[in-house]
Structures are given as C-alpha cells and as structure tokens.
Coordinates of C-alpha atoms in Angstrom, one line a residue:
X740 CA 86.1 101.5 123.2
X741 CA 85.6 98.2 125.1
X742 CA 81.5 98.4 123.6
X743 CA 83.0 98.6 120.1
X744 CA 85.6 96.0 120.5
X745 CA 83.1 93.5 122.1
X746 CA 80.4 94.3 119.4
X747 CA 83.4 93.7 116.5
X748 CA 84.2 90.1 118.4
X749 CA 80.3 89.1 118.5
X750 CA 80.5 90.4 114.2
X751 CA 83.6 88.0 114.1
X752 CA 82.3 85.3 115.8
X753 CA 78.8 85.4 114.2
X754 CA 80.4 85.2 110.1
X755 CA 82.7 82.2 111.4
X756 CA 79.8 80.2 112.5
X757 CA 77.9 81.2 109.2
X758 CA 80.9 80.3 107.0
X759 CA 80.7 77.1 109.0
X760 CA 77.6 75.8 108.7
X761 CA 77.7 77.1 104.8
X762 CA 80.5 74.4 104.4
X763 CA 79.0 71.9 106.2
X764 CA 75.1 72.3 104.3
X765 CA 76.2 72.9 100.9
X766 CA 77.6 69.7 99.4
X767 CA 80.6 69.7 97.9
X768 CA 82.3 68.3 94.8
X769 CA 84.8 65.9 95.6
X770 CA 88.5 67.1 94.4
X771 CA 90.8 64.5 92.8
X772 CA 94.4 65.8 93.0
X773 CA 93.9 69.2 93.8
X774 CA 93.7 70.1 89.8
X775 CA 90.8 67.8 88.7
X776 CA 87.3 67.3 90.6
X777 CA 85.6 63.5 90.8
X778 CA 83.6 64.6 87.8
X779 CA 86.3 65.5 85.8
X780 CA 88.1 62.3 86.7
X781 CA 84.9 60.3 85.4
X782 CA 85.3 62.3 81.8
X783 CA 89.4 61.3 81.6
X784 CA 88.3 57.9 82.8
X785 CA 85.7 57.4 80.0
X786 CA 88.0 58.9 77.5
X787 CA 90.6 56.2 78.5
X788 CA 88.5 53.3 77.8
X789 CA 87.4 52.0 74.5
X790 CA 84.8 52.5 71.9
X791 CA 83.3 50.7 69.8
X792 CA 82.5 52.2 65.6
X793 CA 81.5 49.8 62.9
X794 CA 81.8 46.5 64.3
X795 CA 85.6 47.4 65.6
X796 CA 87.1 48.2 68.9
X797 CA 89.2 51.6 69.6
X798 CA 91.1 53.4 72.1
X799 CA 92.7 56.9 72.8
X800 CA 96.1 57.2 72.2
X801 CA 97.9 57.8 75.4
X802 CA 99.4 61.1 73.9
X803 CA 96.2 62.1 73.6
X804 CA 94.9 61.4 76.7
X805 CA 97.9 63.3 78.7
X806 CA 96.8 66.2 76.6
X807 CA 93.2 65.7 78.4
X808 CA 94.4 65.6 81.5
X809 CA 96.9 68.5 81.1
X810 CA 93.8 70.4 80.1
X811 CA 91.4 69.2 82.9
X812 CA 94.2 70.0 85.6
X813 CA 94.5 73.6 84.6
X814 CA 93.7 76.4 86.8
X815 CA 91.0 78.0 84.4
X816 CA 89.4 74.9 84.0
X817 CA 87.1 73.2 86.7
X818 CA 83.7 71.6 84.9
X819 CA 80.7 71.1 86.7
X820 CA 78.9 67.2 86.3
X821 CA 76.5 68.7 83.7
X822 CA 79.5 69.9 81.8
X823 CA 81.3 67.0 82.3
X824 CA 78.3 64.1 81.0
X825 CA 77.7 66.8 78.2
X826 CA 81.2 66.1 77.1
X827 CA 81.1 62.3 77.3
X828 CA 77.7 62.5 75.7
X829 CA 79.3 64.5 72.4
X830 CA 82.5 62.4 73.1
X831 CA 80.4 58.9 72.9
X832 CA 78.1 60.5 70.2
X833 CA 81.2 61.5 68.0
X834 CA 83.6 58.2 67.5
X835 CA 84.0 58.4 63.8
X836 CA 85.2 62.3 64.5
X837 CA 87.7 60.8 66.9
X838 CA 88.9 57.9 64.5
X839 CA 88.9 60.1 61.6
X840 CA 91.3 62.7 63.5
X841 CA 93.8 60.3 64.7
X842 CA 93.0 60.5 68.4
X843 CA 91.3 56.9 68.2
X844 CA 93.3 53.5 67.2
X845 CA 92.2 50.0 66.6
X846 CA 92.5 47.5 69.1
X847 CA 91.5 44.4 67.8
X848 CA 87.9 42.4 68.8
X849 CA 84.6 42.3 68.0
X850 CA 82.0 45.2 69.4
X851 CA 79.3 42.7 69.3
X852 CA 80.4 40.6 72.0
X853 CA 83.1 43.5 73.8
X854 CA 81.1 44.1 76.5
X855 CA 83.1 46.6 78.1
X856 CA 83.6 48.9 74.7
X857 CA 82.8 52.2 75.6
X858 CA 81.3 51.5 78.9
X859 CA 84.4 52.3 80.7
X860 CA 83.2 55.9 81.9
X861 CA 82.9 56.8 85.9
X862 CA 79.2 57.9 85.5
X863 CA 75.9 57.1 83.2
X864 CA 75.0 59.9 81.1
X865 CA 71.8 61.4 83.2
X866 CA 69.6 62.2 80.4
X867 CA 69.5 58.5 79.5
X868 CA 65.7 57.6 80.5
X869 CA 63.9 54.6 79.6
X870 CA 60.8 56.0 76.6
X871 CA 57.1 54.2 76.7
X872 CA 58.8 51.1 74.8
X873 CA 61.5 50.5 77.5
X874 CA 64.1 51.8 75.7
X875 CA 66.7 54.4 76.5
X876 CA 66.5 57.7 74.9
X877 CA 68.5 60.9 74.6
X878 CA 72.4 60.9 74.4
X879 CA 73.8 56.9 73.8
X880 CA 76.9 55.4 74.7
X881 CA 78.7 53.1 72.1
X882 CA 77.3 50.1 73.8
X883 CA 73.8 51.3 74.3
X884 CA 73.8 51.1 70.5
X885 CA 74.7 47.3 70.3
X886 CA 78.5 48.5 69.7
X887 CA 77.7 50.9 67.0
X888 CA 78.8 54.5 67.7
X889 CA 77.1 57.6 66.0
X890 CA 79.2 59.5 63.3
X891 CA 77.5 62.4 63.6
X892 CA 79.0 65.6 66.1
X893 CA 76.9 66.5 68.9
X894 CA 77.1 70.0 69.2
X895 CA 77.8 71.0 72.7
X896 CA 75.7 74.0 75.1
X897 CA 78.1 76.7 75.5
X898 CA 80.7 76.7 78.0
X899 CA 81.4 73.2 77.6
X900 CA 83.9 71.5 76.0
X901 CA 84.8 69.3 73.2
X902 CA 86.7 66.5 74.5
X903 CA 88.1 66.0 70.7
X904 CA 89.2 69.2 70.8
X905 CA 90.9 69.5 74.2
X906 CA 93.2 66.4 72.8
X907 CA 94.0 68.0 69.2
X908 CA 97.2 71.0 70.7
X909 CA 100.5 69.8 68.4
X910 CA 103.0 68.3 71.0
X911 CA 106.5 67.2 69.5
X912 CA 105.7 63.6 70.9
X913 CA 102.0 64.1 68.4
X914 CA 104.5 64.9 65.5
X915 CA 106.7 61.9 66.5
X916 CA 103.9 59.5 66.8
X917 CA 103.5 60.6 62.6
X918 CA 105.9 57.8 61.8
X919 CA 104.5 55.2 63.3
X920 CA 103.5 53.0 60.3
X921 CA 99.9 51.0 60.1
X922 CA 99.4 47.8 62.2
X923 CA 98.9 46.3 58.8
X924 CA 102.4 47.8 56.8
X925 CA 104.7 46.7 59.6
X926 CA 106.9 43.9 59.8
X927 CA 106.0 43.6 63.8
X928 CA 103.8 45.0 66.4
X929 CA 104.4 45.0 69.8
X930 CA 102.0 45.6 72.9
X931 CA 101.1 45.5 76.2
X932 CA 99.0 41.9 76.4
X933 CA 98.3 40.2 79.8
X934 CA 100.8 41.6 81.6
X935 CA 103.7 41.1 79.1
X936 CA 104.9 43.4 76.2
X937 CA 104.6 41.1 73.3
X938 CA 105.6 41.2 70.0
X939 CA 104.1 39.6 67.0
X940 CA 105.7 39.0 63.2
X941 CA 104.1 39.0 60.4
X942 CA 104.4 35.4 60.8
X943 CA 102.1 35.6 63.8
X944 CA 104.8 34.6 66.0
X945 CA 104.3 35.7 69.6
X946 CA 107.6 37.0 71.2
X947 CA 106.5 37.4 75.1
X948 CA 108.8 40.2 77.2
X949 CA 107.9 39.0 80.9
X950 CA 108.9 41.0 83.8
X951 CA 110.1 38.1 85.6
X952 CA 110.7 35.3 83.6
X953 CA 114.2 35.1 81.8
X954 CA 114.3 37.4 78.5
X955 CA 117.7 36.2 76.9
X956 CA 117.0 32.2 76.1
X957 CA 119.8 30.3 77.8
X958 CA 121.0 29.1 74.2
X959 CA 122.0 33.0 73.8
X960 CA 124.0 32.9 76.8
X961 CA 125.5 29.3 76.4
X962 CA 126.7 30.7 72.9
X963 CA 128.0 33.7 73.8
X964 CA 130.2 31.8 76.9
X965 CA 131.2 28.8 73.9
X966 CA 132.7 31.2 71.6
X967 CA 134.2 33.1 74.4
X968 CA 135.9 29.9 75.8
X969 CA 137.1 28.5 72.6
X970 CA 138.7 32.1 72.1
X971 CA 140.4 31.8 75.0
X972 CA 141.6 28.0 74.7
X973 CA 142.9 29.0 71.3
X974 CA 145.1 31.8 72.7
X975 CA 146.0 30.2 75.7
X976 CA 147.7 27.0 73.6
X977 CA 149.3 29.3 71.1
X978 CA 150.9 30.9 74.5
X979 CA 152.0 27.4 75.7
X980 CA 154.0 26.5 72.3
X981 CA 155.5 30.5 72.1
X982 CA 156.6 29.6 75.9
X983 CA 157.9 26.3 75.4
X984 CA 159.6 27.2 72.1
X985 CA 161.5 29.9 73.8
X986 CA 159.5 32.5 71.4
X987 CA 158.9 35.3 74.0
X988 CA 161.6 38.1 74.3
X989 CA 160.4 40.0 77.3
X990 CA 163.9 41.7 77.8
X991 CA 165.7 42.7 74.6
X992 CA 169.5 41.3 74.7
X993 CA 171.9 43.5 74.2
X994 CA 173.4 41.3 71.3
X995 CA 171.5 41.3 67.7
X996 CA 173.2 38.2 67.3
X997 CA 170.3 35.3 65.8
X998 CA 170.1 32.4 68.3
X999 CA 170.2 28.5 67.2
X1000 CA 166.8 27.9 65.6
X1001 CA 166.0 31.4 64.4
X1002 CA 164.1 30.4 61.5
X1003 CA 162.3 27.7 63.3
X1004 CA 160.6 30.2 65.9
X1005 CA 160.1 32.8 63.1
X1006 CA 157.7 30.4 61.9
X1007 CA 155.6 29.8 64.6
X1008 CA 155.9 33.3 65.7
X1009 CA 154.1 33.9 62.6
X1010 CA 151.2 31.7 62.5
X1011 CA 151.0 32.1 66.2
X1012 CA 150.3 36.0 65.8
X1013 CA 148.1 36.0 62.7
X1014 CA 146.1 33.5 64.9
X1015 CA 146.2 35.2 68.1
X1016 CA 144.8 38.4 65.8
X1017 CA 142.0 36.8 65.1
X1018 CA 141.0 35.8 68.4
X1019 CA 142.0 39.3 70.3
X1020 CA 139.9 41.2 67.2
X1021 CA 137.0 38.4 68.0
X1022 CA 137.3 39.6 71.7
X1023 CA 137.4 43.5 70.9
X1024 CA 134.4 43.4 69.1
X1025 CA 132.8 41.3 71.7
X1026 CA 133.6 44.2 74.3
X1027 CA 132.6 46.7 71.6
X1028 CA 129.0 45.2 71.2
X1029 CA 129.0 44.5 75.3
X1030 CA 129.8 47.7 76.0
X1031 CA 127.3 49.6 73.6
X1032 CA 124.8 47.1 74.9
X1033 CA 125.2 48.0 78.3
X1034 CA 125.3 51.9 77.7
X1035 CA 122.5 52.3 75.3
X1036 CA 120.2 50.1 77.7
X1037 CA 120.5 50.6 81.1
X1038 CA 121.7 54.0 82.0
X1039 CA 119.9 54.7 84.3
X1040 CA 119.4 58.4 84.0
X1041 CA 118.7 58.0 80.3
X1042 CA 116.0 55.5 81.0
X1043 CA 114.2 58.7 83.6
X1044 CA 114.6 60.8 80.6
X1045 CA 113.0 58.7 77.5
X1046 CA 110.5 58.0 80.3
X1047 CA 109.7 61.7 80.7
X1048 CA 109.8 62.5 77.2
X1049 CA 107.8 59.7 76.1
X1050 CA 104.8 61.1 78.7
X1051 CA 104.8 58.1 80.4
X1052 CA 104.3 59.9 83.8
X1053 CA 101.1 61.9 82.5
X1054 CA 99.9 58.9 81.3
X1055 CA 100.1 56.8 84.6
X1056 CA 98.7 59.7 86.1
X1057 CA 95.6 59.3 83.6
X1058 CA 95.1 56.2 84.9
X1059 CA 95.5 56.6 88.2
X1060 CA 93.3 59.1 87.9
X1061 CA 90.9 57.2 86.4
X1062 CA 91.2 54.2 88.5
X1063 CA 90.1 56.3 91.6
X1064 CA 87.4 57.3 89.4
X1065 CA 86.0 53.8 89.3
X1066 CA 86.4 53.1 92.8
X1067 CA 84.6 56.5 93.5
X1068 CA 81.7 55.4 91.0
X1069 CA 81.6 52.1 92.6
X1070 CA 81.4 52.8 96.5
X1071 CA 81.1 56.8 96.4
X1072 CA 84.2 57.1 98.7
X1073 CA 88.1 57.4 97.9
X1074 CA 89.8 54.7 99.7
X1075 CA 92.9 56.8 99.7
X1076 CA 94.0 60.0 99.5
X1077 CA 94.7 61.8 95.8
X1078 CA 97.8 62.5 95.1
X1079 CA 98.4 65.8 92.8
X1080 CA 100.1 65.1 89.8
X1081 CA 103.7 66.3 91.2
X1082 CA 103.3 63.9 94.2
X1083 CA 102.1 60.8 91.8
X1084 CA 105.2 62.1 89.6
X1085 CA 107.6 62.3 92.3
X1086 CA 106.3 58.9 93.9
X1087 CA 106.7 57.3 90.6
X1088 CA 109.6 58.0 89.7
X1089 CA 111.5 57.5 92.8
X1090 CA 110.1 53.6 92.3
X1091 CA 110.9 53.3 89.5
X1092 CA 114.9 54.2 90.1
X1093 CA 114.4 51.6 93.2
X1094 CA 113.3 48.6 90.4
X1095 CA 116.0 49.7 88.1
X1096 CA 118.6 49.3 91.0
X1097 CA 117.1 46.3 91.6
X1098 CA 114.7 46.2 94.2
X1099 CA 111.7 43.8 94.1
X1100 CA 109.0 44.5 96.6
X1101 CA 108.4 48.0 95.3
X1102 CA 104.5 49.0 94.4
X1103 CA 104.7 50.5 90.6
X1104 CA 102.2 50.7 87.6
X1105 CA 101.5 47.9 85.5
X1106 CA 102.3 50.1 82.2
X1107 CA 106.1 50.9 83.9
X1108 CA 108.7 49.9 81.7
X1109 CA 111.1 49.4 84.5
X1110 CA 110.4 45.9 85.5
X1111 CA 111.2 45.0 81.8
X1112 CA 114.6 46.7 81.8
X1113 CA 115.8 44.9 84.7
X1114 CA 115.2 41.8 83.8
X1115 CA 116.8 42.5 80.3
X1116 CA 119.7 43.8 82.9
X1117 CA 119.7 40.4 84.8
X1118 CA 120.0 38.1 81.5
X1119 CA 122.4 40.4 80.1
X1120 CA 124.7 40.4 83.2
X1121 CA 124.3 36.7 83.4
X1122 CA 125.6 36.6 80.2
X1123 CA 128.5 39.3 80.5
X1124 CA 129.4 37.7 84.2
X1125 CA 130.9 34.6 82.3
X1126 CA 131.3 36.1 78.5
X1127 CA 132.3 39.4 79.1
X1128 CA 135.0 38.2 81.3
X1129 CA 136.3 35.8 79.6
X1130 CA 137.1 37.9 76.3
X1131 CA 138.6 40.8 78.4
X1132 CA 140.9 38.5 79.9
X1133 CA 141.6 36.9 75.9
X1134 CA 142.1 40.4 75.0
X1135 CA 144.5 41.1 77.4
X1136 CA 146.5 38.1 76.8
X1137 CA 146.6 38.7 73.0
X1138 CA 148.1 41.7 73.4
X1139 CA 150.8 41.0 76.1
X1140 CA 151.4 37.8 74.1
X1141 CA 151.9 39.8 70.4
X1142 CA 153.9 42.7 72.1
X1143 CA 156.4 40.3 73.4
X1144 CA 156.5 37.4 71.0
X1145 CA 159.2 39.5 69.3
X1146 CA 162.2 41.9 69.5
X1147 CA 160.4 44.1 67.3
X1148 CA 157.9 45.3 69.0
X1149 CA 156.2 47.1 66.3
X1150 CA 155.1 43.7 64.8
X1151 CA 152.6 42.9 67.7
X1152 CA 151.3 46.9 67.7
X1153 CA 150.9 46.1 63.9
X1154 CA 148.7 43.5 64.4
X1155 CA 147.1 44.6 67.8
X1156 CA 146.0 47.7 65.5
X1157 CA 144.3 45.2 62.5
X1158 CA 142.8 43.8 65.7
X1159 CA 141.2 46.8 66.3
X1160 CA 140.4 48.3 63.0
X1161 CA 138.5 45.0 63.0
X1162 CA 136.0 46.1 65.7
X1163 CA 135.8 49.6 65.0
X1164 CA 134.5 48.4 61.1
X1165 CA 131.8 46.1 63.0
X1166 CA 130.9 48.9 65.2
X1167 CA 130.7 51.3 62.5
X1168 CA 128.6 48.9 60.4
X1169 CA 126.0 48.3 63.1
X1170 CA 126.0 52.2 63.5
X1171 CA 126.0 52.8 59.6
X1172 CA 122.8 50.3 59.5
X1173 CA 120.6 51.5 62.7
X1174 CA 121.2 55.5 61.6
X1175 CA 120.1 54.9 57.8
X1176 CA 118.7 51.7 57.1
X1177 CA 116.4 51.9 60.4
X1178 CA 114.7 48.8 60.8
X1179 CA 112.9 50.2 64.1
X1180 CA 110.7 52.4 61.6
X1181 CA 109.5 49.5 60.1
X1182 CA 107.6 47.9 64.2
X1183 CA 104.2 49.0 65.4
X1184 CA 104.2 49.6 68.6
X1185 CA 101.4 50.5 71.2
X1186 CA 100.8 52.0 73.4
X1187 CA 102.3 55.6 72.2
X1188 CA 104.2 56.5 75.4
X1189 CA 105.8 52.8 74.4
X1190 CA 106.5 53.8 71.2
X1191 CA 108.0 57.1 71.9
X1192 CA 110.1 55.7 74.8
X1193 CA 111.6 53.1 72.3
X1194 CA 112.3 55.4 69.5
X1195 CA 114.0 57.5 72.3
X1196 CA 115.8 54.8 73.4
X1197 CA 116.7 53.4 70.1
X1198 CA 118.0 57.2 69.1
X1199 CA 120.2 56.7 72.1
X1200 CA 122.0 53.9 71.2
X1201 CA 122.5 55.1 67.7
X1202 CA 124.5 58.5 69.6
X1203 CA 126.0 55.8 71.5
X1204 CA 127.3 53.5 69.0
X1205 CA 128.5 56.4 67.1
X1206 CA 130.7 57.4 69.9
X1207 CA 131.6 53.7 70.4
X1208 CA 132.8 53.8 66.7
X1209 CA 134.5 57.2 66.4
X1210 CA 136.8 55.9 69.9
X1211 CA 137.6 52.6 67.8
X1212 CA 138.4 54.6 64.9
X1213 CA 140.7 56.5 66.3
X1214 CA 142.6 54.3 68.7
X1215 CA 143.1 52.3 65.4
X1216 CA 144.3 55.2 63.8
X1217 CA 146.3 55.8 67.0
X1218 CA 148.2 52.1 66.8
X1219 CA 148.7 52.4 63.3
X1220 CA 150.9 55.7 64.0
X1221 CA 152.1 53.9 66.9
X1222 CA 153.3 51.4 64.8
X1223 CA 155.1 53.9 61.9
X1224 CA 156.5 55.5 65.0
X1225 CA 158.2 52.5 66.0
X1226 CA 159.2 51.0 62.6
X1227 CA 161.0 54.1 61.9
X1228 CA 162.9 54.3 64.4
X1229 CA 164.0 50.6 64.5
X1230 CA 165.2 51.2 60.8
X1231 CA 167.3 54.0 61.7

C-alpha cells in the first residue's frame, strides 16, 4: 500500500511539472476581457476606425460595432490571428459592401490627404509583402490604395468570418436608427467635434455644447429673471392699492350690509383681479414649462436608462477595447489590467451617476453624455434659483390675493381656474406639437448611440409633458367645479 501510494505521488508530481513547463514554453495569446483575445481586439479596433471609398471618408455605425463586439465576446467564438487579419483583409477589401448595407456612414474629408482613413487597425495584414517593383502585394488596406477601397467581396477561407456579416443581426435600436433622415435632408446635424457636441443648421451655423463652459447664454437667464420680476412688481403694487383701499376681506362680517365706498372698491377689485390673472397664469405656465424641463431632463435614473438602451455602454466598451488594442500594438504590453465587459459596465456607470450628482474629478469616456447633462443642469438651476422662485412666490400671492380680495370667494377660484386653464392649454400645445408635429425627426445626429439616447430622451419628455398636461387639465377642471360648487351655494 505505501509502494503504490508513493508511486501515485511521483505520477502526480511528474504531470504538474509537465503541465508547468507546457504553460510556460507554449506562447500564449494575450486575453482582453476575458471574452475577447488581443487579436480579436485588433479586428474591433480596425472595424472602429475609418475607411476611405471613392474619394470619401466613412465609419461604422456604433450600433454596428456593439454588434461586433457582442459577437467577438461570445463563448463559441475565439479567432485565431490568421482568422482575425483574414477578416480585416475581406473587411478592408469590401467597403462598398459595407456602405451599400448601411453599416458604413460618411464623415466628411477628403481620402487623399486623410492619412489615418482605414489605417486605424491594431495589426498590418501579414500577407502584405513588398513584389520585385517595391510595391505591396496581396490583401490592401484602404490607404495602401491611395484612399480608394476595392468594391469587390473577398471571399473568406472557411471558418472565418465576415465582419459585414457579424454586424448585420436586426436589433430594435438598428430599426430605430431607420428614421434617421440623410445628413443632406435634415434641417440640423449634430456631432461629436473636438470635444464638444455641436450642432450645425442648414445655415452652417455652429451651435457648440461644451462640457464645461456655460450652455444657457446669460441673455436666456437675464430674461427669464426680467419677466419674472416685472410679474412680481406688478402683483405686488396691485396688492399695495387692494391693501390701502381697504379691498381685502379676510374675515367675512357678519353684516351684508355695503360699506361707504362700495362701488369705488368694486372697481378696482375688478381691474385688480383681471390683472393679477394674467400675471399668476404668466407664473403657472412658467412652473409648468420649469417643471417639465427639469423632469424630462435630468432624472437621473431615466438618463441610466436611455443610456442603456441607446448601447452607449457596448459602445465605450468597443473603444476601450480598442484603445488597449493600440497600446498593445504599439509597445506589445497592456499597461493595465482588462476589464470584462461587466466590470467596464459597472465602472462606468457608477461614474457616470457620480458626474450627474455633480462630482468633477471623476475619470469617464470622452463619448459620455454625462458631463453635458450637468452642465445643462447647472445653467438651468442658475436660471430656476432666481426665476423659478420668483414666479412660485407671484403664484402664491395671486392666489391668496384673488381668494380674499372679496366676500365672494368664488370670484378669485373663478379666476384662479382661467389662470390655470391658461397653462394647461400651453402645456398641452407644446405636448400636441412635440407628439405629432416632431421636429426632432427632422436633426441628424451622430454618432448612433447619440441619436438613440436623444430620441429616447426626447420620447420621455413627450410621456412627461403629457402627464404635465392631463394634471393641469384636470385641476382646471377641478377649480371650475370648485367654483359652481361655491356659486351655488352663495345663491341659495
């Protein structure tokens, strides 16, 4: 028994060692997140850069590329480098394919002197050798061909794959990214430019979106606090002369009997109110429009949502990806340590709550819509701070001031109800024209996660504007039988 068991420990021992020095001699393939190998990062990294087709400059849609990626990180799927510059090599060899399926978009610029047009793959395709006249031979790249990329289709060795095809599987964000109209029909584009998100008119006005800078122009804001005080000043005279005049009847008297200069106070009652209307229905529909504002734009878990849905998250991931791609192609070591995709995603997305409560000195993607949203926030806030206030505060005074100008209270919920009917029909009218006019159908906006998380967001405010409306609806309708209540039972 001991002879056998030392025999088995010598068998044990002698396979570890094996298996040990099998790991150590055979070289390795160097694994990017787990899903996708360094090879495989180079073919999502050439697939995210651009290519260049008949004098023109193009790009993968982003939607496209997450598809890539979702592929590449499958369990069934691990390429080997061969399989991996065969794909490039049909990918490069196949642009007009790519345009003429919809995976490809225009990007503006001249091939001839883009020198990074489809040059942006991690690796050189190996079977590119130099022939007896010093030129390169066998599969080209887009720039090896002075910017112009075949049309042709390479046909691939089998078990490979077609990087066309692994982008073509129908996603509901593919079928979304349907409506987007031309660059050349639309009445604006927006994109990602320097670090900015700019928009451009037909007019070829540039609009720039800075993360940092201030986004609402401090005319905006002065506006917005001018009205609001003058609102206010209004109101606050027209409750001077109703206190002065002795016009305010906080306690009814007991006695119906009219007082000495009845007549004289019904009359400024009267212009008083109808004025007061007018600025308390200017304020509601200033809280209305705040409040929708502030809703539709920054709630916070609806901006992790529209991010999600819009594939943002796959997309950063693509160029993460990629990025460590470069770096690996560059120096042939990772300076850091790959995160899978639901590290990256977790990472990211905890940052990105950070910037949008806030927080400054917090690393993030360039392509993150969150800087942008906060800095809307800050504007808008400074805005609200002063604005906001100011009209809540008119509001409030309007209606103590209308309720109690009278012994008939019902006049003042009369007009407190036209005051509100008045911002429900302005809410309803902005919902009426964002749900069927839809002016956002008519903006081109790249990249696609950017356009899908703007549609989504845009959808959002629509829900929430409709909501808005339907509550000012019916606490109008709610006054107004407020108000019959009342009036009937002061005529009895």
């Amino acid at each position: 028994m001991f002879g056998i068991s030392k025999r088995s420990k010598l068998k044990s021992l002698l396979i570890i060692v094996i298996a040990v020095l099998s790991c150590v001699m055979i070289p390795g393939k160097v694994v990017f997140a787990g899903d996708i190998n360094s090879d495989e990062a180079g073919l999502i990294a050439a697939a995210s850069g651009t290519f260049s087709y008949d004098g023109k400059t193009y790009r993968a849609g982003s939607a496209y590329i997450n598809s890539l990626t979702s592929y590449l990180s499958g369990d069934d799927v691990d390429l080997t480098a061969e399989q991996c510059q065969s794909a490039m090599a049909q990918m490069y060899g196949s642009v007009a394919e790519g345009i003429e399926r919809g995976y490809l978009y225009e990007v503006g610029g001249d091939s001839s002197t883009d020198k990074k047009a489809g040059s942006e793959s991690a690796y050189e395709d190996p079977d590119d050798e130099e022939d007896t006249d010093g030129k390169k031979s066998g599969s080209k790249t887009t720039t090896e061909k002075n910017g112009e990329a075949s049309d042709g289709n390479t046909e691939l060795p089998s078990g490979d794959i077609d990087v066309w095809d692994s982008m073509s599987n129908q996603t509901e964000a593919k079928n979304k990214l349907q409506n987007r109209p031309e660059q050349e029909e639309a009445n604006a584009s927006v994109k990602f430019e320097d670090g900015d998100i700019v928009v451009t008119t037909k007019d070829n006005e540039k609009i720039n979106l800075s993360k940092k800078e201030q986004l609402i122009p401090d005319s905006v804001i002065y506006t917005v606090d001018a009205v609001a005080i003058v609102a206010i000043v209004i109101t606050i005279i027209c409750s001077v002369i109703l206190l002065v005049t002795k016009c305010m009847v906080f306690i009814k008297p007991k006695s119906r009997r009219a007082r000495p200069g009845h007549t004289r106070r019904r009359k400024i009652r009267r212009y008083t109110r109808n004025i007061m209307t007018i600025t308390t229905a200017l304020s509601f529909i200033a809280i209305v429009v705040m409040v929708g504002i502030y809703i539709s734009i920054f709630n916070k878990d609806t901006i992790m949502q529209n991010m999600q849905s819009s594939g943002y998250f796959r997309y950063a991931y693509s160029e993460y990806i990629s990025q460590m791609a470069e770096q690996y192609k560059d120096t042939n070591t990772i300076p850091e340590e790959i995160s899978s995709y639901e590290d990256f995603l977790f990472n990211v997305k905890q940052n990105s709550i950070k910037i949008l409560d806030g927080e400054t000195d917090v690393r993030i993607p360039e392509s993150n819509v969150s800087p942008y949203i906060t800095n809307v926030k800050k504007s808008y806030m400074k805005a609200f701070s002063v604005g906001g206030i100011i009209f809540i505060i008119n509001g409030i005074i309007g209606i103590v001031f209308m309720i109690f100008m009278d012994q008939r209270r019902e006049r003042g919920v009369k007009h407190i109800a036209f005051a509100e009917l008045s911002a429900s029909a302005v809410a309803v009218a902005i919902t009426i024209y964002m749900a069927f006019i839809k002016p956002y159908l008519h903006l081109y906006i790249e990249p696609d996660y950017l356009y899908l998380f703007i549609m989504e967001c845009i959808l959002w405010s629509v829900k929430v504007m409709t909501s808005i409306s339907a509550f000012a609806v019916v606490l109008a309708m709610l006054l107004i039988g407020i108000y019959n209540s009342m009036r009937n039972k002061s005529d009895s």
